[in-house]
C-alpha positions as MATLAB code, in Angstrom:
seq = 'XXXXXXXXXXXXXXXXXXXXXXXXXXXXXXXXXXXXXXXXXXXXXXXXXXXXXXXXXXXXXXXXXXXXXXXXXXXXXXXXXXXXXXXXXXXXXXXXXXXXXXXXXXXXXXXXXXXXXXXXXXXXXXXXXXXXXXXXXXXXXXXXXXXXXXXXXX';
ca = [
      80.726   55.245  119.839;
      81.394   56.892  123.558;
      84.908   55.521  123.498;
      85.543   57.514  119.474;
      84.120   60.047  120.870;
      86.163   60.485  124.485;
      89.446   60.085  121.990;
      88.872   62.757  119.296;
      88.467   65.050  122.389;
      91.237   64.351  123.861;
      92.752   64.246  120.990;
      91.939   67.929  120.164;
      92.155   68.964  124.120;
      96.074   67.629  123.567;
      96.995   69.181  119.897;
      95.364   72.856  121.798;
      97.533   72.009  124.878;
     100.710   71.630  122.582;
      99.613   74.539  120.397;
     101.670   77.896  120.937;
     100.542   80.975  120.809;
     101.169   83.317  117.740;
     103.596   86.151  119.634;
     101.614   90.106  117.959;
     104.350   92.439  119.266;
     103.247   96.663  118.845;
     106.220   98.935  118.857;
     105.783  102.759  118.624;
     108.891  104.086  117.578;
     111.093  106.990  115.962;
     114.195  104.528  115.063;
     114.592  105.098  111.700;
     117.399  101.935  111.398;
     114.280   99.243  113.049;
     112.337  101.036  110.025;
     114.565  100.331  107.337;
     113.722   96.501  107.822;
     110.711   97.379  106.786;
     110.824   99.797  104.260;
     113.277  100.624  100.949;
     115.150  103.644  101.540;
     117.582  103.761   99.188;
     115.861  105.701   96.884;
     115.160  108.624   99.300;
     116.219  108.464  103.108;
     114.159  110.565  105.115;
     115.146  112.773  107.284;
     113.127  111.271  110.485;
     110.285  109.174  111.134;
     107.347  108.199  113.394;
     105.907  104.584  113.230;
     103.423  101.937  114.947;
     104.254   98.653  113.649;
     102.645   95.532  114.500;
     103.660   92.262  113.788;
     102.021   88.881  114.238;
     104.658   86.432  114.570;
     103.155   82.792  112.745;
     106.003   80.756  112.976;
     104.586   79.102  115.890;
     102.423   75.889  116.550;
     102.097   72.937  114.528;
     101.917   74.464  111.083;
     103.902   77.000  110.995;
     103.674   80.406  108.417;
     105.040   83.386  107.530;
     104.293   86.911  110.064;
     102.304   89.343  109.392;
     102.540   93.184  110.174;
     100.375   96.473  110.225;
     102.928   99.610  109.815;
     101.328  102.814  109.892;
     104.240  105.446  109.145;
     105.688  108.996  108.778;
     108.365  109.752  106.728;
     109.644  113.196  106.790;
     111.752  114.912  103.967;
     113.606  118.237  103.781;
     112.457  120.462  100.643;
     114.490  119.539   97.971;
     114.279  115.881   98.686;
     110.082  115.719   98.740;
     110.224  117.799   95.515;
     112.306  115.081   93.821;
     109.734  112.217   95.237;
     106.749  114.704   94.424;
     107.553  114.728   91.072;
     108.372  111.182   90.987;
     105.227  109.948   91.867;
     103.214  112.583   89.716;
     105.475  111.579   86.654;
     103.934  107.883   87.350;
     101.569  106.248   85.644;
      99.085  104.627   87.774;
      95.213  103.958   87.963;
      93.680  106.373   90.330;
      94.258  104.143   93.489;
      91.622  105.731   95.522;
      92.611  105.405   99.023;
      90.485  107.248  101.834;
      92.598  110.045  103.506;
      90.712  108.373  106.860;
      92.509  104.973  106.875;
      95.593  107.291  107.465;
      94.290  109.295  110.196;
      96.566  107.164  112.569;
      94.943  107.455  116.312;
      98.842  108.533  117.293;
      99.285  110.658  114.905;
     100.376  114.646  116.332;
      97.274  116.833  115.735;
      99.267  119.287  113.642;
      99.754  116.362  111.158;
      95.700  114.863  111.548;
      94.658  118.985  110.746;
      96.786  118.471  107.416;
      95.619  115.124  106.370;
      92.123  116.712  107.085;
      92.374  119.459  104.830;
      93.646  117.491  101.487;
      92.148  118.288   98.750;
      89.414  116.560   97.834;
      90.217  115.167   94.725;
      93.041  113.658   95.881;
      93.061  110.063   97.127;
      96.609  109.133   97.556;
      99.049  107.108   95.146;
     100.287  103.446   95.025;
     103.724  102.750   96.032;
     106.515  102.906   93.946;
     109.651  101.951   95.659;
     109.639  101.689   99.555;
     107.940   98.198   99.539;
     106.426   97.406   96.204;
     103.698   95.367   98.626;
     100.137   96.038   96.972;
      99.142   96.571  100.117;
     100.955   99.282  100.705;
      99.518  102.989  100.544;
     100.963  106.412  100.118;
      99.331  109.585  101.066;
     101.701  112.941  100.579;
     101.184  116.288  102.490;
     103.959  118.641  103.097;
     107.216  117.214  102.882;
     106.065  114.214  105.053;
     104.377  110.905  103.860;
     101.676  108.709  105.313;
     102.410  105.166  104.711;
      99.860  102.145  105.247;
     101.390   98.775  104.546;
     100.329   95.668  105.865;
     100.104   91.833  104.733;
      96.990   89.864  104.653;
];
């Protein structure tokens, strides 16, 4: 029973030894081209953005799987561009999503843009996305001509 024992520990003590890590790499950036791997903007380019994304590289160790990533996002439009999105998304027809302005209040975020966020109204709790990622996990919250996007994967 001693000797089963000894070898399913060194068993496991070997499988952890040959296990990688999974690589999480943060980049804080204002790159809109790294962006666009993430997000669709075909439909409306912004002018600039700001981003943190995270991703958890799985592809790693003995069973590999698919990354995962965090994005928190600003996209930021000229006038007549955000009107055309504006209207797009309040021409929709979606469930109320209800999304919580404070999941968006990025800790980077400049304070000019946290004072906005702050004073939405208080109806409003965001909308779904429609075209930049189509991930269900992905949330929109629109201020003046800039957007606050939360995507991630599980």
């Amino acid at each position: 029973m001693k000797n089963l024992m000894a070898i399913a520990a060194a068993t496991l003590l070997i499988a952890s030894c040959n296990e990688k890590d999974n690589k999480t790499e943060t980049v804080t950036s204002k790159d809109i081209t790294k962006l666009k791997k993430q997000l669709n903007f075909k439909p409306a380019q912004p002018d600039s953005v700001q981003y943190k994304l995270t991703i958890n590289n799985n592809s790693f160790g003995t069973v590999p799987g698919p990354s995962d990533y965090y994005l928190e996002a600003v996209l930021y439009y000229n006038d007549s561009i955000f009107k055309k999105i504006k209207k797009e998304y309040h021409n929709a027809d979606y469930n109320d999503p209800g999304f919580k302005k404070e999941a968006f209040d990025f800790k980077w975020l400049p304070e000019n843009i946290k004072n906005e966020l702050n004073s939405s109204p208080e109806n409003y709790s965001g909308h779904p996305d429609l075209f930049y990622n189509r991930n269900r996990n992905t949330q929109l919250w629109l201020l003046k001509n800039k957007i606050l996007i939360l995507s991630y994967t599980n």
